[in-house]
PDB file of C-alpha atoms in Angstrom:
ATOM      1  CA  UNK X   5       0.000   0.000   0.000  1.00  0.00           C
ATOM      2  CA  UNK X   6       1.249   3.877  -0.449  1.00  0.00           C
ATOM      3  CA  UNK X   7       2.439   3.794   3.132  1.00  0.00           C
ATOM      4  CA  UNK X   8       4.713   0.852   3.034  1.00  0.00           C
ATOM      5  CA  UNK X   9       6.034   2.172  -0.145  1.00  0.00           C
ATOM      6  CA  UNK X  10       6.442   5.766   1.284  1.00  0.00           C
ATOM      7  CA  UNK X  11       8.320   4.111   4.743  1.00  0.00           C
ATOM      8  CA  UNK X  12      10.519   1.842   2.246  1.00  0.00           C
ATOM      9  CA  UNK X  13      10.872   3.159  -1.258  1.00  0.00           C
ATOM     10  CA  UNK X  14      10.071   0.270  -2.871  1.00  0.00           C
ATOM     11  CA  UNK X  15       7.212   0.669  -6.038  1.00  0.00           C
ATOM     12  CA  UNK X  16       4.569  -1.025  -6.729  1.00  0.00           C
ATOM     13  CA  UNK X  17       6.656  -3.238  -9.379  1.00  0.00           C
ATOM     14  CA  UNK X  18       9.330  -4.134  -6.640  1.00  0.00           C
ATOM     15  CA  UNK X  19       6.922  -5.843  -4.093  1.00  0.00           C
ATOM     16  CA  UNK X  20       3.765  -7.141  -5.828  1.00  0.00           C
ATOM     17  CA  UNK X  21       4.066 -10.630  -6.240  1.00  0.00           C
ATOM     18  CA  UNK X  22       7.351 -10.847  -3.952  1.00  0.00           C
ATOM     19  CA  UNK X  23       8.199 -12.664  -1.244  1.00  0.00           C
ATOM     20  CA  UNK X  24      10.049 -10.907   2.495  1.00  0.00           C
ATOM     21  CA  UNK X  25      13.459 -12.871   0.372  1.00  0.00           C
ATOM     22  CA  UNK X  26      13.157 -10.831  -2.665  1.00  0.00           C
ATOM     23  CA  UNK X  27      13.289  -7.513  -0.654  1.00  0.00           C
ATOM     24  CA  UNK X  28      16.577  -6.379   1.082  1.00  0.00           C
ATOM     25  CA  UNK X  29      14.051  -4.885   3.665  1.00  0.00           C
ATOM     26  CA  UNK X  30      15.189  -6.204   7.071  1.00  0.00           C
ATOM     27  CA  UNK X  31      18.657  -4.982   8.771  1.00  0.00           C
ATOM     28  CA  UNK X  32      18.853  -8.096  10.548  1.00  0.00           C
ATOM     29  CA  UNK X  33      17.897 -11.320   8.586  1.00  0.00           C
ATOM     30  CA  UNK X  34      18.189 -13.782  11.715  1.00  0.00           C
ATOM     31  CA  UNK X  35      15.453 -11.463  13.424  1.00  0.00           C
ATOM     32  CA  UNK X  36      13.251 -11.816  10.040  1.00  0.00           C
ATOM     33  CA  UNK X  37      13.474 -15.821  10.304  1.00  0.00           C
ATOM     34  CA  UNK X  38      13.147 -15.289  14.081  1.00  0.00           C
ATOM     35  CA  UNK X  39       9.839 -13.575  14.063  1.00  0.00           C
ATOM     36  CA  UNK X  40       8.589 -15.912  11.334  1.00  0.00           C
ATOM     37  CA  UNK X  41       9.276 -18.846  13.446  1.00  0.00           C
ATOM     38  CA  UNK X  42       7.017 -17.190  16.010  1.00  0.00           C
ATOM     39  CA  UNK X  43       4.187 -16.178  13.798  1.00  0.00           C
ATOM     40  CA  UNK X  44       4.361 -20.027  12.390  1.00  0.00           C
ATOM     41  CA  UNK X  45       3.856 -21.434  16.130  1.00  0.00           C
ATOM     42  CA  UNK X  46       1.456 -18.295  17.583  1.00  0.00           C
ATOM     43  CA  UNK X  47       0.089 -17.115  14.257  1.00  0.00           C
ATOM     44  CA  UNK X  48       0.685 -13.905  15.141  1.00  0.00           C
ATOM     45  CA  UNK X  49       2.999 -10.795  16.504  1.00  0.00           C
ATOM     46  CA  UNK X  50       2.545  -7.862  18.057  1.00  0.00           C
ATOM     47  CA  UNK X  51       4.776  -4.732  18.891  1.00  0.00           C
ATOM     48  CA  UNK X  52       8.032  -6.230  18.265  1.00  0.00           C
ATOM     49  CA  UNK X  53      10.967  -3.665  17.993  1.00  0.00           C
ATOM     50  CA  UNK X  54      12.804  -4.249  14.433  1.00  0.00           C
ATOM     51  CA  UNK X  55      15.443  -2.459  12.265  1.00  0.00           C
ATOM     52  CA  UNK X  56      14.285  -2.115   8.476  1.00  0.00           C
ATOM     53  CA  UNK X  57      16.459  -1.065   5.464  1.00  0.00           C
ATOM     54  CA  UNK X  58      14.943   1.825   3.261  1.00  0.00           C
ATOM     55  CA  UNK X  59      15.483   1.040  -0.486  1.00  0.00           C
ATOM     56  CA  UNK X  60      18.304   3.756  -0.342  1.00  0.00           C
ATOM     57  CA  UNK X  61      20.067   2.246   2.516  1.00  0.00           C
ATOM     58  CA  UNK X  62      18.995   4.056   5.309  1.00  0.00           C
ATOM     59  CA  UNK X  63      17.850   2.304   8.474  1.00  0.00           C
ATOM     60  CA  UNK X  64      14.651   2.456  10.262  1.00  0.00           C
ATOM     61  CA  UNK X  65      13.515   2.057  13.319  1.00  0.00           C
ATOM     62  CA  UNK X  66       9.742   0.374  13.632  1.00  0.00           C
ATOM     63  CA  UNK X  67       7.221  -1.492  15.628  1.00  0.00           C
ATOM     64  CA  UNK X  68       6.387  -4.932  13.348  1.00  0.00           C
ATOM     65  CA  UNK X  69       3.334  -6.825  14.440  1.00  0.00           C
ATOM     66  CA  UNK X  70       1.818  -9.490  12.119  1.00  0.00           C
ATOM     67  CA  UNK X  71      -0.737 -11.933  11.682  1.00  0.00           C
ATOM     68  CA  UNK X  72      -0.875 -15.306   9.440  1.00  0.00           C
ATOM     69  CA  UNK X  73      -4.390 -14.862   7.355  1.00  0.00           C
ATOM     70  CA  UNK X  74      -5.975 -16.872   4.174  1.00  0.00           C
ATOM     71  CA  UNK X  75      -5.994 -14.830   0.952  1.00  0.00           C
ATOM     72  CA  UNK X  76      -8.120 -17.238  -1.679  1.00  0.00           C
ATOM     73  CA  UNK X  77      -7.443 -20.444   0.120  1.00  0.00           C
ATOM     74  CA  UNK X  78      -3.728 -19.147   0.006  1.00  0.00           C
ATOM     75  CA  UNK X  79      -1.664 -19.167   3.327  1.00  0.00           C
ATOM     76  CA  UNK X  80      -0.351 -15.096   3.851  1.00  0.00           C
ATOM     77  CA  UNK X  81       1.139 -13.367   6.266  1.00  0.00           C
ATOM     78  CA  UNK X  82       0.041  -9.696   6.643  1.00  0.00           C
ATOM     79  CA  UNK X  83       2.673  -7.294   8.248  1.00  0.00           C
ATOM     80  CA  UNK X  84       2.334  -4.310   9.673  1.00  0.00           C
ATOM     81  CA  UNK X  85       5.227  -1.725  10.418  1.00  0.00           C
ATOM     82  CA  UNK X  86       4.634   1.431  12.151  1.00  0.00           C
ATOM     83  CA  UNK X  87       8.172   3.801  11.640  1.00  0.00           C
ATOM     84  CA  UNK X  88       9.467   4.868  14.750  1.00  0.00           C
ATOM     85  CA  UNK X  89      12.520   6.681  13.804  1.00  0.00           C
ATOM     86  CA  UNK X  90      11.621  10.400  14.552  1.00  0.00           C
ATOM     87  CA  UNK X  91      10.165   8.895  18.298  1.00  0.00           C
ATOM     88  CA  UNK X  92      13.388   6.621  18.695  1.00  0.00           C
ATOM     89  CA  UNK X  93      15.960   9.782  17.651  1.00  0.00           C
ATOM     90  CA  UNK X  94      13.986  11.973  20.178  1.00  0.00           C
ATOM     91  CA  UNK X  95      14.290   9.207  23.091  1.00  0.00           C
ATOM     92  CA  UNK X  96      18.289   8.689  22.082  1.00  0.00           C
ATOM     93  CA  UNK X  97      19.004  12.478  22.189  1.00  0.00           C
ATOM     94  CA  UNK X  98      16.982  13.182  25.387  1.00  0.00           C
ATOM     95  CA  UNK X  99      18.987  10.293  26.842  1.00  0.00           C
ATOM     96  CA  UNK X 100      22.491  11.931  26.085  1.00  0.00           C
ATOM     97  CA  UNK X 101      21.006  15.357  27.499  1.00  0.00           C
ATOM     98  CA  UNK X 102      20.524  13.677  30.656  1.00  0.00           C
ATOM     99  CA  UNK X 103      23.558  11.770  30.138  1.00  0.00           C
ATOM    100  CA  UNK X 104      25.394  15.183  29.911  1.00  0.00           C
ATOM    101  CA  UNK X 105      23.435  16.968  33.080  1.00  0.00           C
ATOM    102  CA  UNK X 106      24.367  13.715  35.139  1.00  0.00           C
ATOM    103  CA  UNK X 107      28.216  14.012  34.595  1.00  0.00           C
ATOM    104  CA  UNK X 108      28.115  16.476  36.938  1.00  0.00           C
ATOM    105  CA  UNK X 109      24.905  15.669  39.070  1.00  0.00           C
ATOM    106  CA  UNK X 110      26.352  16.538  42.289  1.00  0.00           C
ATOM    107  CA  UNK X 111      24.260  19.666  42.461  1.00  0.00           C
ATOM    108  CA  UNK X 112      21.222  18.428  41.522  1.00  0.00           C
ATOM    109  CA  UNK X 113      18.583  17.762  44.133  1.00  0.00           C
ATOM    110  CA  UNK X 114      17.917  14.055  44.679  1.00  0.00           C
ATOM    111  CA  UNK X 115      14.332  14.451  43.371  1.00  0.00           C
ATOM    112  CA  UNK X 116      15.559  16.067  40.110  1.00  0.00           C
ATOM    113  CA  UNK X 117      17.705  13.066  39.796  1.00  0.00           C
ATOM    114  CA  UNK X 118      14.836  10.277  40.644  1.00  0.00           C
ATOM    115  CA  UNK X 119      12.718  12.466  37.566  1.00  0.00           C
ATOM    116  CA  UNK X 120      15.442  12.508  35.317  1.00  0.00           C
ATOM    117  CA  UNK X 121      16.016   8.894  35.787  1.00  0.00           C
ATOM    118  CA  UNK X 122      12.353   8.306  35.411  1.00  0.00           C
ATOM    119  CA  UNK X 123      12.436  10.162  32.050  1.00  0.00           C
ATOM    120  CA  UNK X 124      15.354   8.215  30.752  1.00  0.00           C
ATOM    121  CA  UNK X 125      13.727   4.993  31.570  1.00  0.00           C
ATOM    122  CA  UNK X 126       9.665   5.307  31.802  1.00  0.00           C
ATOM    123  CA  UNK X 127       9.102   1.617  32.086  1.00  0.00           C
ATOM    124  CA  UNK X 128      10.555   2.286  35.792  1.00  0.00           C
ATOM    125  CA  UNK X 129       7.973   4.654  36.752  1.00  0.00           C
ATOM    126  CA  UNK X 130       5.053   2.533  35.643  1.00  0.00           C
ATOM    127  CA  UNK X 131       4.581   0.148  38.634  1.00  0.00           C
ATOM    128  CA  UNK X 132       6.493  -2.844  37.277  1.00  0.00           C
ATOM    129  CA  UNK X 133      10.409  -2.626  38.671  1.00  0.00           C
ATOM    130  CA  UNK X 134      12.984  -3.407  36.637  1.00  0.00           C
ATOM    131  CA  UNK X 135      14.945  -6.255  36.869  1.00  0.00           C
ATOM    132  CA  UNK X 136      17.716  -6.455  39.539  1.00  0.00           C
ATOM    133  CA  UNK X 137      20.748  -7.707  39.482  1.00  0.00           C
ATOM    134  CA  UNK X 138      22.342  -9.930  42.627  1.00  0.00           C
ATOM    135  CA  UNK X 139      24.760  -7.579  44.225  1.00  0.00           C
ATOM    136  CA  UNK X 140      27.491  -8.471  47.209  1.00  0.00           C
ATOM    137  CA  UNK X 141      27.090  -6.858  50.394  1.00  0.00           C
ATOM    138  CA  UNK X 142      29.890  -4.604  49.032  1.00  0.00           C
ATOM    139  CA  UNK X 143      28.847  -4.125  45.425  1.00  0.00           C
ATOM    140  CA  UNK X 144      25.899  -2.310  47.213  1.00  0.00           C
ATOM    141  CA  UNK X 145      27.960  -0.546  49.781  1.00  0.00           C
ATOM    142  CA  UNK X 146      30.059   0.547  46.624  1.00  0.00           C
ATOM    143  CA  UNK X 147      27.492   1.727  44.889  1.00  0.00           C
ATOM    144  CA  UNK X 148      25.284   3.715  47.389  1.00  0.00           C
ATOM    145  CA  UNK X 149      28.422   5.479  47.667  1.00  0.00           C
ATOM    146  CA  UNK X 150      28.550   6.212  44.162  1.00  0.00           C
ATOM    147  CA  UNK X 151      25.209   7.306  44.760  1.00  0.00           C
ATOM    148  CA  UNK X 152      26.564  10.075  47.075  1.00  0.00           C
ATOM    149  CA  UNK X 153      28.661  11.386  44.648  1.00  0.00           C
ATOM    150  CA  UNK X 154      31.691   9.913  46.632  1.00  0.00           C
ATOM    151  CA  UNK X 155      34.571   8.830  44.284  1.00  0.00           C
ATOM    152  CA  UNK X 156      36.929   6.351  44.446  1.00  0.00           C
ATOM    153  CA  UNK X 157      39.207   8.057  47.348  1.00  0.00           C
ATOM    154  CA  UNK X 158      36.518   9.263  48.975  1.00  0.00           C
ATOM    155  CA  UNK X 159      35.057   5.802  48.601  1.00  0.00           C
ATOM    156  CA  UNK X 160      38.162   4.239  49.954  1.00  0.00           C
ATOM    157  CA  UNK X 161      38.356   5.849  52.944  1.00  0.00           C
ATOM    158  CA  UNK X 162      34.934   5.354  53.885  1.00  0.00           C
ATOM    159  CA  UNK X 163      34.929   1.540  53.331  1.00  0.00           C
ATOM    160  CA  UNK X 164      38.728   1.705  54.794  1.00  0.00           C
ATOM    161  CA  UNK X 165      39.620   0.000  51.358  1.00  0.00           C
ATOM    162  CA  UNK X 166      42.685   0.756  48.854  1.00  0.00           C
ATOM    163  CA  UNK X 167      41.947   2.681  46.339  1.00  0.00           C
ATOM    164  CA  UNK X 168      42.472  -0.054  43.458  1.00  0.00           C
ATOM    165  CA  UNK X 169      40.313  -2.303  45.599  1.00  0.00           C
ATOM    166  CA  UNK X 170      37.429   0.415  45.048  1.00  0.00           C
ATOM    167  CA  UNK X 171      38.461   0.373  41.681  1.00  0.00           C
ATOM    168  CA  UNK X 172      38.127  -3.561  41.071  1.00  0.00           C
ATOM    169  CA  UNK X 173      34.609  -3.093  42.729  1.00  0.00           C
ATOM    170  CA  UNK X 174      33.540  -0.530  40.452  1.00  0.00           C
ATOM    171  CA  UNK X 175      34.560  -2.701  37.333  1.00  0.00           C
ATOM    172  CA  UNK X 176      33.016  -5.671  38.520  1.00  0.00           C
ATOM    173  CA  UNK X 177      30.185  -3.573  39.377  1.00  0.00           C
ATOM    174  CA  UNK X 178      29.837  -1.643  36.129  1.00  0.00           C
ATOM    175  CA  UNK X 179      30.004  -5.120  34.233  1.00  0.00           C
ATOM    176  CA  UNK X 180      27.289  -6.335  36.770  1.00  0.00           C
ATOM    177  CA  UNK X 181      24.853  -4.047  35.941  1.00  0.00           C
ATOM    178  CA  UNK X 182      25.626  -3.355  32.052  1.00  0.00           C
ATOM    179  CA  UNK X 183      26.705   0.048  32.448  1.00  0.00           C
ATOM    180  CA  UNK X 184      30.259   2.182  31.509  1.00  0.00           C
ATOM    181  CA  UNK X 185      29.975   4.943  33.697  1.00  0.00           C
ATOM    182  CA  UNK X 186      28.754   6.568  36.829  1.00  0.00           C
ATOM    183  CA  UNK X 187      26.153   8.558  36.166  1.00  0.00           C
ATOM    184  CA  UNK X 188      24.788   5.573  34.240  1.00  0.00           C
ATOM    185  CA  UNK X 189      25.038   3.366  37.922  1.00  0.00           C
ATOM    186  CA  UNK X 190      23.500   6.436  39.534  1.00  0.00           C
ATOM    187  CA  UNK X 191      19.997   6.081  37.017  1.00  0.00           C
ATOM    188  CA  UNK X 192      20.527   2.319  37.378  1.00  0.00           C
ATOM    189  CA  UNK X 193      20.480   2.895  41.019  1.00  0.00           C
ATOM    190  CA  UNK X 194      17.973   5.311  41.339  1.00  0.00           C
ATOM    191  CA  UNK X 195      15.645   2.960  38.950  1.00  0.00           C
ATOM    192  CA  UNK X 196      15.564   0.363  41.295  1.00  0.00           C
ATOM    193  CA  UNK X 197      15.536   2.470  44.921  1.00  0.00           C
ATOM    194  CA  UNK X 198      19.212   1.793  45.650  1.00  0.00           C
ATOM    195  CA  UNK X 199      20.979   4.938  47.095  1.00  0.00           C
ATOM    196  CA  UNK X 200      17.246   6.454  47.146  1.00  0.00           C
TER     197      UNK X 200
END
């Protein structure tokens, strides 16, 4: 229809009596044959995040849900993309804006902090927590710390610790809990009412 070909670039010519193979449409093939192995066995998707190719190379961001129908006596599949680019640029820039406020969050209030970690992750504000990760007794200690805008000296001292033992507790805590910096650990702290 005139929206798929005005999300892809693809004519009329280029799709109509084609199969998904013909097109070079998905980013990822292994997530095509992925989703069609679910659709086979549920007979039907919904929402699932994928990464499409524009006809001129370009890559785009959408929502895929589909649904195995009959066209004729003819099994189909009927697929539905809604483009999320635009929504999916916004969320990635507003993310490094926070990212950039945070690397110096020390004077921001702690409930500026909880919204701003809110904003960067909604799911976390809408009743269902995230998923936690098992931390030690000191991976905690570590990173309420961190929390308090202590750094690694400051952090030493406190926990009467060398300074490259705070440092090896960082790493392994950074690698814990997927994240590459502090004010990163701070959000993923805040998310889940650790250093609150």
């Amino acid at each position: 229809n005139a929206a798929f070909k005005s999300l892809t670039g693809y004519t009329d010519h280029a799709v109509v009596d084609r199969i998904a193979d013909d097109l070079q449409l998905w980013n990822d093939a292994a997530q095509r044959v992925e989703l069609e192995t679910e659709i086979r066995e549920r007979n039907g998707i919904r929402g699932h995040d994928v990464r499409l190719l524009h006809k001129n190379g370009e890559t785009l961001d959408c929502l895929v849900s589909a649904e195995r129908i009959s066209v004729d006596g003819t099994p189909c599949v009927l697929w539905l993309y809604q483009d999320i680019t635009a929504r999916r640029r916004g969320e990635l820039e507003l993310v490094e804006a926070i990212d950039a406020v945070m690397k110096d969050a020390n004077w921001l209030s702690r409930s500026i902090m909880d919204k701003l970690a809110t904003l960067r992750n909604p799911r976390a504000g809408s009743g269902t927590t995230p998923p936690t990760t098992e931390l030690s007794k000191r991976e905690r200690e570590v990173l309420e710390l961190i929390c308090q805008d202590l750094d690694d000296v400051e952090i030493a001292t406190r926990l009467d610790l060398s300074r490259n033992t705070v440092r090896n507790h960082v790493a392994r805590l950074y690698a814990k809990i997927g994240v590459n910096r502090r004010s990163a650990a701070i959000v993923w702290a805040h998310e889940r009412g650790v250093g609150a």
